[in-house]
Amino acid sequence: QRASVYDAAGAEIGMVEFTPTGQLSNLQCADKPLMAPTFDDLRACGFMGSASQLEFFTPSGKVRARARFQGGKRTGFDTLRDNGKLAKQEEFSALQHIERTFAADGTKRREVHWNVSGPTPVQEREMEFAPTGVLVRDRRWAAGEPTSELIYYLNGQLRRKAEYKDTGPGTQRVLAMTEFYNSGTLSSEGAFANTSRYALTPVGVHRRYDTYGVLRSESIYDNRGRALHERTFDESGNPPPEDAPPDEAPRKPQVPAK
């Protein structure tokens, strides 16, 4: 069962659908209430001042989705599984669209943020979650370009931090990467000129640390990824005697702030 309203040109601008037993199954609101007396879209579409909360049903009588409307606009939509758990959740506004997906047990596995203020949606953030619900990856974009990526261990500790940076006008972007052990101790740090995920080119100074955070090796690369100098350090973080300036001290361990 379906009822529709049309504009002067004959285009459908609003509709409501019902199951054979008369339960609400779908709704598209117009920009003002037009469906009475067939359907109370004044209240259902959120034209009373506050947002409405509706349930959509299957022909068998199960709730298949929940929707929220404000001023005729759909502001939220939850898709449910047969077991009643969330499968997908969406939030809508004039500037942003957020989409979340869930596993069969209701655990959130993915969340994506889109900027919809322009003619084409632009992705701004994507988060991935482990089956336990722990955040394992968090990526961000600005104006369509990647800006950062955080990867986590299953214990919630930061594993890798990558930030995309511009080194100056007309120069290639640099990916600054820092890695940590699952204890939170700094493992390595360095920068890459080629920000392609599959062909990173090391540039500048790269350092590696042991599980205690003590500097154990250092490599220096030119802007084409060619090694210029390499040296190793002892368990105390001291360089070989021929490389160590008289006043050089071992680098102190670094622990990321949570």
Coordinates of C-alpha atoms in Angstrom, one line a residue:
Q1 CA 0.0 0.0 0.0
R2 CA 1.4 3.4 -1.0
A3 CA 0.4 7.0 -1.0
S4 CA 2.2 9.8 -2.8
V5 CA 2.1 13.6 -3.2
Y6 CA 3.3 15.4 -6.4
D7 CA 4.5 18.9 -7.3
A8 CA 2.9 21.0 -10.1
A9 CA 5.2 19.3 -12.7
G10 CA 4.0 15.9 -11.7
A11 CA 7.1 14.8 -9.9
E12 CA 6.8 12.7 -6.7
I13 CA 7.9 14.8 -3.7
G14 CA 6.7 12.6 -0.9
M15 CA 5.4 9.1 -0.3
V16 CA 4.5 6.7 2.4
E17 CA 4.2 2.9 2.3
F18 CA 2.5 0.4 4.5
T19 CA 2.6 -3.4 5.0
P20 CA -0.5 -5.5 4.2
T21 CA -1.4 -5.2 7.9
G22 CA -1.1 -1.4 7.9
Q23 CA 2.2 -1.0 9.6
L24 CA 4.6 1.7 8.3
S25 CA 7.3 0.3 6.0
N26 CA 8.8 3.4 4.3
L27 CA 8.6 7.2 4.2
Q28 CA 9.9 10.0 2.1
C29 CA 8.9 13.4 3.5
A30 CA 8.1 16.6 1.4
D31 CA 9.4 20.0 2.6
K32 CA 6.1 20.6 4.3
P33 CA 3.2 18.4 5.5
L34 CA 1.0 17.4 2.6
M35 CA -0.2 13.9 3.2
A36 CA -3.1 14.4 5.7
P37 CA -5.6 12.9 6.1
T38 CA -4.1 9.8 4.6
F39 CA -1.0 10.1 6.8
D40 CA 0.0 12.4 9.7
D41 CA 3.3 13.6 8.1
L42 CA 3.1 16.8 10.3
R43 CA 4.2 14.7 13.3
A44 CA 5.9 11.8 11.5
C45 CA 8.2 14.1 9.5
G46 CA 9.3 16.2 12.4
F47 CA 7.3 19.4 11.6
M48 CA 6.2 19.9 15.2
G49 CA 9.5 21.4 16.3
S50 CA 11.2 18.2 17.7
A51 CA 12.6 15.3 15.8
S52 CA 10.4 12.3 15.1
Q53 CA 11.4 8.7 15.8
L54 CA 9.8 6.1 13.5
E55 CA 10.0 2.3 13.0
F56 CA 9.6 0.6 9.6
F57 CA 8.3 -2.9 9.5
T58 CA 8.6 -6.0 7.2
P59 CA 5.5 -7.7 5.8
S60 CA 5.9 -10.3 8.6
G61 CA 5.7 -7.6 11.3
K62 CA 9.4 -7.4 12.3
V63 CA 11.1 -4.0 12.8
R64 CA 13.5 -3.7 9.9
A65 CA 14.7 -0.1 10.5
R66 CA 14.4 3.0 12.6
A67 CA 14.4 6.5 11.2
R68 CA 14.6 10.1 12.6
F69 CA 13.1 13.1 10.8
Q70 CA 13.4 16.8 11.5
G71 CA 11.6 19.4 9.4
G72 CA 11.0 16.9 6.6
K73 CA 14.6 15.9 6.5
R74 CA 15.8 12.4 7.4
T75 CA 18.5 12.9 10.1
G76 CA 19.1 9.3 11.0
F77 CA 18.5 5.8 9.8
D78 CA 19.2 2.5 11.5
T79 CA 19.1 -0.8 9.5
L80 CA 18.4 -3.8 11.7
R81 CA 19.2 -7.5 11.2
D82 CA 16.7 -10.3 11.7
N83 CA 18.0 -10.7 15.2
G84 CA 17.2 -7.1 16.0
K85 CA 20.9 -6.0 16.2
L86 CA 22.1 -3.0 14.3
A87 CA 23.6 -3.7 10.8
K88 CA 24.1 -0.2 9.7
Q89 CA 23.6 3.3 11.2
E90 CA 23.6 6.6 9.3
E91 CA 23.4 10.2 10.5
F92 CA 22.6 13.1 8.1
S93 CA 23.1 16.8 8.3
A94 CA 23.6 19.7 5.9
L95 CA 27.3 19.4 6.2
Q96 CA 28.1 15.8 7.2
H97 CA 27.1 12.2 6.6
I98 CA 28.2 9.5 9.1
E99 CA 27.9 5.8 8.3
R100 CA 28.6 3.0 10.8
T101 CA 28.5 -0.7 10.1
F102 CA 28.1 -3.5 12.7
A103 CA 28.8 -7.2 13.0
A104 CA 26.1 -9.8 13.6
D105 CA 26.5 -9.5 17.3
G106 CA 26.1 -5.7 17.2
T107 CA 29.8 -4.8 17.5
K108 CA 30.8 -1.7 15.5
R109 CA 33.4 -2.6 12.9
R110 CA 33.6 0.5 10.7
E111 CA 32.7 4.2 10.8
V112 CA 33.1 6.7 7.9
H113 CA 32.6 10.5 7.9
W114 CA 31.8 12.4 4.7
N115 CA 31.7 16.1 4.1
V116 CA 28.6 16.8 2.0
S117 CA 28.7 20.6 2.0
G118 CA 29.9 20.6 -1.7
P119 CA 28.5 19.2 -4.9
T120 CA 30.3 15.9 -4.3
P121 CA 30.7 14.0 -1.0
V122 CA 34.3 14.0 0.3
Q123 CA 35.6 11.5 2.7
E124 CA 37.1 13.0 5.9
R125 CA 37.6 10.1 8.3
E126 CA 37.5 6.3 8.4
M127 CA 37.8 4.1 11.5
E128 CA 38.1 0.4 11.6
F129 CA 37.4 -1.8 14.7
A130 CA 38.4 -5.3 15.7
P131 CA 35.8 -8.0 16.4
T132 CA 36.1 -7.0 20.1
G133 CA 35.1 -3.4 19.3
V134 CA 38.6 -1.9 19.8
L135 CA 39.7 0.8 17.4
V136 CA 42.6 -0.6 15.3
R137 CA 42.8 2.0 12.5
D138 CA 41.9 5.7 12.1
R139 CA 42.5 7.6 8.9
R140 CA 41.8 11.3 8.1
W141 CA 41.6 13.4 5.0
A142 CA 41.4 17.1 4.3
A143 CA 40.0 18.4 0.9
G144 CA 40.3 14.9 -0.4
E145 CA 44.0 14.4 0.5
P146 CA 45.1 12.0 3.3
T147 CA 46.5 13.8 6.4
S148 CA 47.1 11.1 9.0
E149 CA 46.8 7.5 9.9
L150 CA 46.9 5.9 13.3
I151 CA 47.1 2.1 13.8
Y152 CA 46.6 0.5 17.2
Y153 CA 47.4 -2.8 18.9
L154 CA 44.5 -4.9 20.2
N155 CA 45.4 -3.7 23.7
G156 CA 44.5 -0.1 22.6
Q157 CA 48.1 1.0 22.5
L158 CA 49.3 3.1 19.5
R159 CA 51.3 1.0 17.1
R160 CA 52.0 3.4 14.2
K161 CA 51.5 7.1 13.6
A162 CA 51.8 8.5 10.1
E163 CA 51.3 12.2 9.2
Y164 CA 51.4 13.6 5.7
K165 CA 53.2 17.0 5.5
D166 CA 54.1 19.6 2.9
T167 CA 57.7 20.6 3.1
G168 CA 57.3 23.8 1.0
P169 CA 55.8 25.3 -2.2
G170 CA 56.3 23.1 -5.2
T171 CA 57.9 20.2 -3.2
Q172 CA 56.7 16.7 -2.7
R173 CA 54.6 15.7 0.3
V174 CA 56.5 13.8 3.1
L175 CA 55.1 11.0 5.2
A176 CA 56.5 11.2 8.7
M177 CA 56.1 7.8 10.4
T178 CA 56.6 6.8 14.0
E179 CA 56.2 3.2 15.3
F180 CA 55.9 1.9 18.8
Y181 CA 56.1 -1.5 20.6
N182 CA 52.9 -2.7 22.2
S183 CA 54.3 -1.5 25.5
G184 CA 54.1 2.1 24.2
T185 CA 57.9 2.4 23.8
L186 CA 59.2 4.1 20.7
S187 CA 60.3 1.6 18.1
S188 CA 61.3 3.6 15.0
E189 CA 60.9 7.0 13.4
G190 CA 61.6 8.4 9.9
A191 CA 60.2 10.2 6.9
F192 CA 59.4 9.1 3.3
A193 CA 59.2 11.2 0.2
N194 CA 57.1 8.9 -1.9
T195 CA 53.8 8.7 0.0
S196 CA 52.5 5.8 -2.1
R197 CA 51.5 3.0 0.2
Y198 CA 53.4 0.4 -1.8
A199 CA 56.6 2.3 -2.8
L200 CA 57.8 4.4 0.2
T201 CA 61.2 6.2 -0.4
P202 CA 63.1 6.9 2.8
V203 CA 64.5 10.4 3.2
G204 CA 66.4 12.2 6.0
V205 CA 67.3 10.6 9.3
H206 CA 65.7 7.2 10.3
R207 CA 66.2 5.8 13.8
R208 CA 65.4 2.4 15.4
Y209 CA 65.1 1.7 19.1
D210 CA 65.1 -1.5 21.2
T211 CA 62.2 -2.5 23.5
Y212 CA 63.7 -0.3 26.2
G213 CA 63.5 2.7 24.0
V214 CA 67.3 2.9 23.6
L215 CA 68.6 4.1 20.2
R216 CA 70.3 1.2 18.4
S217 CA 70.7 2.3 14.8
E218 CA 70.6 5.4 12.6
S219 CA 70.5 5.8 8.8
I220 CA 70.6 8.9 6.7
Y221 CA 69.2 9.1 3.2
D222 CA 69.2 11.6 0.4
N223 CA 66.0 12.9 -1.3
R224 CA 66.2 9.9 -3.7
G225 CA 66.3 7.3 -1.0
R226 CA 70.0 6.5 -1.3
A227 CA 71.8 5.7 2.0
L228 CA 74.4 8.3 2.8
H229 CA 75.5 7.1 6.3
E230 CA 74.6 4.3 8.7
R231 CA 75.7 3.6 12.3
T232 CA 74.7 1.3 15.1
F233 CA 74.7 2.0 18.9
D234 CA 75.4 -0.2 21.9
E235 CA 72.9 -1.3 24.5
S236 CA 73.4 2.0 26.4
G237 CA 72.7 4.0 23.2
N238 CA 76.3 5.0 22.7
P239 CA 77.7 5.2 19.1
P240 CA 80.9 3.7 18.0
P241 CA 83.9 5.6 19.4
E242 CA 84.9 6.9 16.0
D243 CA 81.4 8.4 15.5
A244 CA 80.7 9.8 19.0
P245 CA 81.4 13.5 19.6
P246 CA 82.8 14.1 23.1
D247 CA 79.6 15.6 24.4
E248 CA 77.1 13.3 22.8
A249 CA 74.6 11.6 25.1
P250 CA 72.4 8.6 24.5
R251 CA 68.8 9.4 23.3
K252 CA 66.3 9.0 26.0
P253 CA 63.3 6.6 25.5
Q254 CA 60.1 8.2 24.3
V255 CA 56.6 7.0 25.2
P256 CA 53.6 8.4 23.3
A257 CA 50.8 10.2 25.1
K258 CA 47.5 8.4 25.1

